[in-house]
Short mmCIF file of C-alpha atoms in Angstrom, two decimals:
data_model
loop_
_atom_site.label_atom_id
_atom_site.label_comp_id
_atom_site.label_asym_id
_atom_site.label_seq_id
_atom_site.Cartn_x
_atom_site.Cartn_y
_atom_site.Cartn_z
CA MET F 1 65.69 72.41 103.07
CA THR F 2 64.01 73.72 106.46
CA ASN F 3 61.08 75.21 106.32
CA SER F 4 61.60 77.15 110.42
CA LEU F 5 61.07 80.56 108.69
CA VAL F 6 57.45 79.70 108.30
CA PHE F 7 55.12 81.00 110.47
CA ASN F 8 51.83 79.64 111.34
CA PHE F 9 48.31 81.77 111.23
CA LYS F 10 47.20 82.12 114.25
CA SER F 11 43.64 83.16 112.94
CA CYS F 12 40.85 80.63 111.17
CA ILE F 13 41.51 80.56 107.77
CA THR F 14 39.19 77.81 106.82
CA GLU F 15 36.45 80.08 105.76
CA VAL F 16 38.80 82.31 103.86
CA PRO F 17 39.56 82.30 99.68
CA ILE F 18 42.71 80.90 98.86
CA PRO F 19 43.58 82.17 95.33
CA LYS F 20 44.58 79.76 92.44
CA LYS F 21 47.25 81.97 91.32
CA LEU F 22 49.80 84.12 92.84
CA ASN F 23 48.71 87.99 92.71
CA ASN F 24 50.51 91.30 90.95
CA PRO F 25 52.98 91.91 92.89
CA PHE F 26 52.86 95.71 90.81
CA GLY F 27 49.46 95.41 91.46
CA LEU F 28 46.80 97.26 93.82
CA GLU F 29 44.46 94.08 94.70
CA ILE F 30 45.66 91.86 97.99
CA PRO F 31 43.73 89.03 98.57
CA GLU F 32 42.31 88.56 101.52
CA ILE F 33 44.58 85.62 102.92
CA GLY F 34 47.57 88.13 102.44
CA ARG F 35 46.16 91.09 104.90
CA ILE F 36 45.43 88.45 107.42
CA ALA F 37 48.72 87.40 107.26
CA ALA F 38 50.09 91.11 107.14
CA ALA F 39 48.29 91.94 109.95
CA GLU F 40 49.53 88.94 112.02
CA PHE F 41 52.91 89.67 111.39
CA GLN F 42 52.78 93.31 112.05
CA GLU F 43 51.89 92.10 115.45
CA PHE F 44 55.37 90.57 115.35
CA ILE F 45 57.01 93.29 114.30
CA ASP F 46 55.59 95.29 117.06
CA GLU F 47 57.24 92.77 119.24
CA GLU F 48 60.34 92.66 117.82
CA SER F 49 61.12 95.66 116.98
CA ALA F 50 61.63 96.94 120.51
CA LYS F 51 65.01 94.46 120.43
CA TRP F 52 66.23 96.53 117.08
CA ASP F 53 67.17 99.70 118.83
CA TYR F 54 65.58 101.62 116.17
CA ASP F 55 62.59 104.35 116.65
CA PHE F 56 60.17 103.73 113.78
CA LYS F 57 57.84 106.77 115.14
CA THR F 58 61.21 109.02 114.66
CA HIS F 59 63.11 107.82 112.09
CA ARG F 60 62.46 106.77 108.43
CA GLY F 61 59.94 103.76 108.23
CA LYS F 62 60.61 100.76 106.43
CA MET F 63 58.60 98.49 103.57
CA PHE F 64 57.86 94.91 104.98
CA GLY F 65 56.68 91.86 103.19
CA VAL F 66 54.48 89.00 103.88
CA LEU F 67 53.99 85.68 101.48
CA VAL F 68 51.49 83.21 101.72
CA VAL F 69 52.82 80.23 100.79
CA GLN F 70 51.64 76.72 100.56
CA LYS F 71 53.62 73.37 102.11
CA SER F 72 54.23 70.05 100.71
CA ASP F 73 52.03 69.09 103.13
CA GLY F 74 49.36 71.02 101.29
CA SER F 75 48.96 73.25 104.90
CA LEU F 76 49.16 77.62 104.66
CA GLY F 77 51.53 79.33 106.30
CA TYR F 78 53.10 82.77 106.06
CA LEU F 79 57.19 84.29 105.20
CA GLY F 80 57.69 87.55 106.32
CA THR F 81 61.09 90.30 105.87
CA MET F 82 62.17 93.35 105.35
CA SER F 83 63.46 95.51 102.43
CA GLY F 84 66.94 96.19 102.35
CA VAL F 85 69.15 95.73 105.90
CA PHE F 86 67.82 95.52 109.39
CA PRO F 87 69.09 99.53 110.95
CA GLY F 88 71.88 99.01 113.04
CA GLY F 89 73.16 95.65 111.66
CA LYS F 90 70.28 94.11 113.70
CA THR F 91 68.94 90.52 112.53
CA CYS F 92 65.66 89.33 113.31
CA GLU F 93 66.14 85.18 113.17
CA ARG F 94 62.25 84.58 111.84
CA PHE F 95 62.72 86.76 109.04
CA VAL F 96 64.00 85.53 105.47
CA PRO F 97 66.96 86.35 104.91
CA SER F 98 69.09 88.34 101.71
CA VAL F 99 69.55 86.27 99.07
CA PHE F 100 73.30 87.05 99.45
CA ASP F 101 75.05 85.16 102.57
CA GLU F 102 77.93 87.38 102.69
CA SER F 103 80.14 84.85 105.33
CA LYS F 104 80.24 82.15 102.14
CA THR F 105 82.34 84.56 100.68
CA ASP F 106 84.54 85.20 104.24
CA PHE F 107 83.31 88.70 104.23
CA TYR F 108 84.65 89.34 100.72
CA PHE F 109 82.46 93.08 100.54
CA THR F 110 82.60 94.24 103.69
CA LYS F 111 86.53 94.00 103.42
CA GLY F 112 86.44 95.44 99.90
CA MET F 113 83.98 98.38 101.97
CA THR F 114 86.82 98.87 104.56
CA GLU F 115 89.63 99.38 101.86
CA LEU F 116 88.10 101.79 100.39
CA THR F 117 87.40 103.70 103.01
CA GLU F 118 91.45 103.52 103.88
CA ILE F 119 91.93 104.68 100.70
CA GLY F 120 89.60 107.55 101.43
CA LYS F 121 91.64 108.37 104.04
CA THR F 122 94.71 108.57 102.38
CA ILE F 123 93.62 110.86 99.70
CA LYS F 124 92.08 113.20 102.47
CA ASN F 125 95.60 113.36 103.92
CA SER F 126 97.58 113.51 100.71
CA ASN F 127 99.23 116.95 99.59
CA ASN F 128 100.99 115.02 96.39
CA PRO F 129 98.30 115.82 93.55
CA LYS F 130 99.99 112.70 91.44
CA GLU F 131 99.10 110.37 94.32
CA ILE F 132 95.82 111.79 94.82
CA ASN F 133 94.93 111.40 90.57
CA GLU F 134 95.79 108.15 91.07
CA LEU F 135 94.48 106.94 94.22
CA THR F 136 91.36 108.94 92.97
CA GLU F 137 91.24 106.46 89.90
CA PHE F 138 92.12 103.56 92.01
CA ARG F 139 89.40 103.74 94.02
CA LYS F 140 86.63 104.22 91.50
CA GLN F 141 87.93 101.25 89.47
CA LYS F 142 87.90 99.33 92.97
CA SER F 143 84.34 100.80 93.94
CA HIS F 144 83.24 99.92 90.18
CA ASP F 145 84.63 95.99 90.50
CA LEU F 146 83.29 95.48 94.26
CA GLN F 147 79.84 96.44 93.15
CA LYS F 148 79.81 94.02 89.91
CA TRP F 149 80.93 91.67 92.26
CA LEU F 150 78.26 92.13 94.99
CA PHE F 151 75.69 91.74 91.98
CA GLU F 152 76.86 88.82 90.68
CA GLN F 153 75.90 87.50 93.88
CA TYR F 154 72.40 88.07 93.86
CA ILE F 155 71.18 84.64 92.41
CA PHE F 156 67.96 84.43 91.62
CA THR F 157 65.88 81.56 90.48
CA THR F 158 62.41 80.89 88.65
CA SER F 159 59.38 78.48 89.48
CA ILE F 160 61.41 75.78 87.30
CA GLY F 161 64.40 76.12 88.97
CA LYS F 162 66.18 78.58 86.07
CA SER F 163 68.90 80.92 87.59
CA LYS F 164 70.90 84.27 86.59
CA ASN F 165 71.90 87.00 88.95
CA VAL F 166 71.18 90.55 89.00
CA THR F 167 73.64 91.66 86.34
CA HIS F 168 72.45 89.08 83.49
CA ILE F 169 68.76 90.12 84.72
CA PHE F 170 68.87 93.80 83.92
CA ALA F 171 70.93 93.06 81.09
CA ASP F 172 68.33 90.63 79.56
CA TRP F 173 65.63 92.68 80.65
CA ALA F 174 65.99 96.14 79.13
CA ASN F 175 69.97 96.08 78.18
CA SER F 176 70.96 98.32 82.09
CA LYS F 177 73.05 98.10 84.76
CA PRO F 178 71.15 97.10 88.18
CA PRO F 179 70.28 100.05 90.76
CA ALA F 180 71.79 99.94 93.91
CA ALA F 181 70.27 97.58 96.47
CA ALA F 182 68.97 95.85 93.58
CA GLY F 183 67.69 92.28 94.73
CA GLU F 184 67.07 93.48 98.57
CA CYS F 185 63.83 94.28 98.54
CA ALA F 186 61.25 92.21 100.36
CA ALA F 187 59.31 90.55 96.95
CA PRO F 188 62.25 88.98 95.51
CA LYS F 189 63.39 87.72 98.89
CA LEU F 190 60.49 86.20 99.74
CA ILE F 191 59.66 84.47 96.66
CA GLN F 192 63.41 82.95 96.34
CA TYR F 193 63.54 81.49 99.77
CA ALA F 194 59.70 79.87 98.58
CA PHE F 195 61.21 78.80 95.40
CA SER F 196 64.03 77.50 97.42
CA ASN F 197 62.42 75.18 100.13
CA ASN F 198 59.44 74.08 98.13
CA LEU F 199 56.91 76.00 98.89
CA LYS F 200 54.33 77.23 96.62
CA PRO F 201 53.68 81.34 96.92
CA ILE F 202 49.95 82.08 96.91
CA ALA F 203 49.57 85.52 97.60
CA LEU F 204 52.02 88.89 98.54
CA ALA F 205 51.35 91.55 100.57
CA GLU F 206 54.02 94.74 100.89
CA PHE F 207 53.46 97.47 103.70
CA TRP F 208 55.11 100.39 105.12
CA TRP F 209 56.08 100.62 108.82
CA GLY F 210 56.92 103.12 111.00
CA ASN F 211 57.21 106.87 110.21
CA GLU F 212 56.40 108.18 106.36
CA SER F 213 58.59 107.91 103.90
CA LYS F 214 60.61 111.20 102.55
CA SER F 215 58.23 111.46 99.61
CA LYS F 216 55.27 111.39 102.01
CA GLU F 217 53.80 108.80 99.68
CA ARG F 218 54.25 105.70 102.25
CA LYS F 219 52.52 105.80 105.02
CA HIS F 220 52.08 103.50 108.19
CA LEU F 221 50.64 100.56 107.51
CA GLY F 222 49.73 100.79 103.93
CA PHE F 223 50.10 98.51 101.49
CA TYR F 224 52.10 99.40 98.42
CA PRO F 225 53.08 97.76 95.17
CA ALA F 226 56.54 96.32 94.09
CA CYS F 227 58.86 99.10 93.60
CA GLN F 228 59.62 99.81 89.56
CA ASP F 229 63.48 100.41 89.09
CA LYS F 230 64.63 97.56 91.62
CA CYS F 231 62.31 94.63 90.96
CA ARG F 232 60.06 94.78 87.95
CA ALA F 233 63.10 93.28 85.98
CA VAL F 234 64.08 90.62 89.06
CA LEU F 235 60.15 89.61 89.36
CA GLY F 236 59.53 89.40 86.10
CA PHE F 237 62.47 87.03 85.64
CA MET F 238 61.53 84.97 89.11
CA LEU F 239 57.57 84.53 88.12
CA ARG F 240 58.01 84.53 84.25
CA GLU F 241 55.83 80.80 82.91
#
């Protein structure tokens, strides 16, 4: 597997204490090495974001994350990514991608969403009550099936190689269904990439970049723990020993 997404530290870290164990993703304590990685990654974001056609000062900000990792040769580096998807469908080749690669499924999900949109247009233009009811039920079922299929494509792994998809993880965790976008947060993506590429997780840090959130609870450059609703079950499965 390739480690091409690993950033090398620009800062001198020879005197920085290295944690023996990954910090708690849901805690507030961030190791010094994690803060250094975050600061360097923020410099990278500042340069790259000009290519994304998205003004983080006027539009809603985004959560980003870094994961300090130890390579097979013992040296340290870090991974970085954004929670969710890029604004306007933009991408960054140095960011850890989604766990789900839609291109490997011949864009099944995108095609399904397009079909749902067309069904919606037909419903809107129809004057036949029976047709409207039938199409509405069909669209509802198709939407449900499409979401279920999508969650089944998000497969996460533990450090010892045990794998489960998001649907099974939430069912086992709390006998519940996963919320929308479960599996797309920064922390699970980063740790999954590390486990899949022979990289040992050392320190995790997630921060907000850009305009404050609607709730005003997240502010630019502020560090925040992983979310409870989407990440607790996934990370609980991935990091259990």
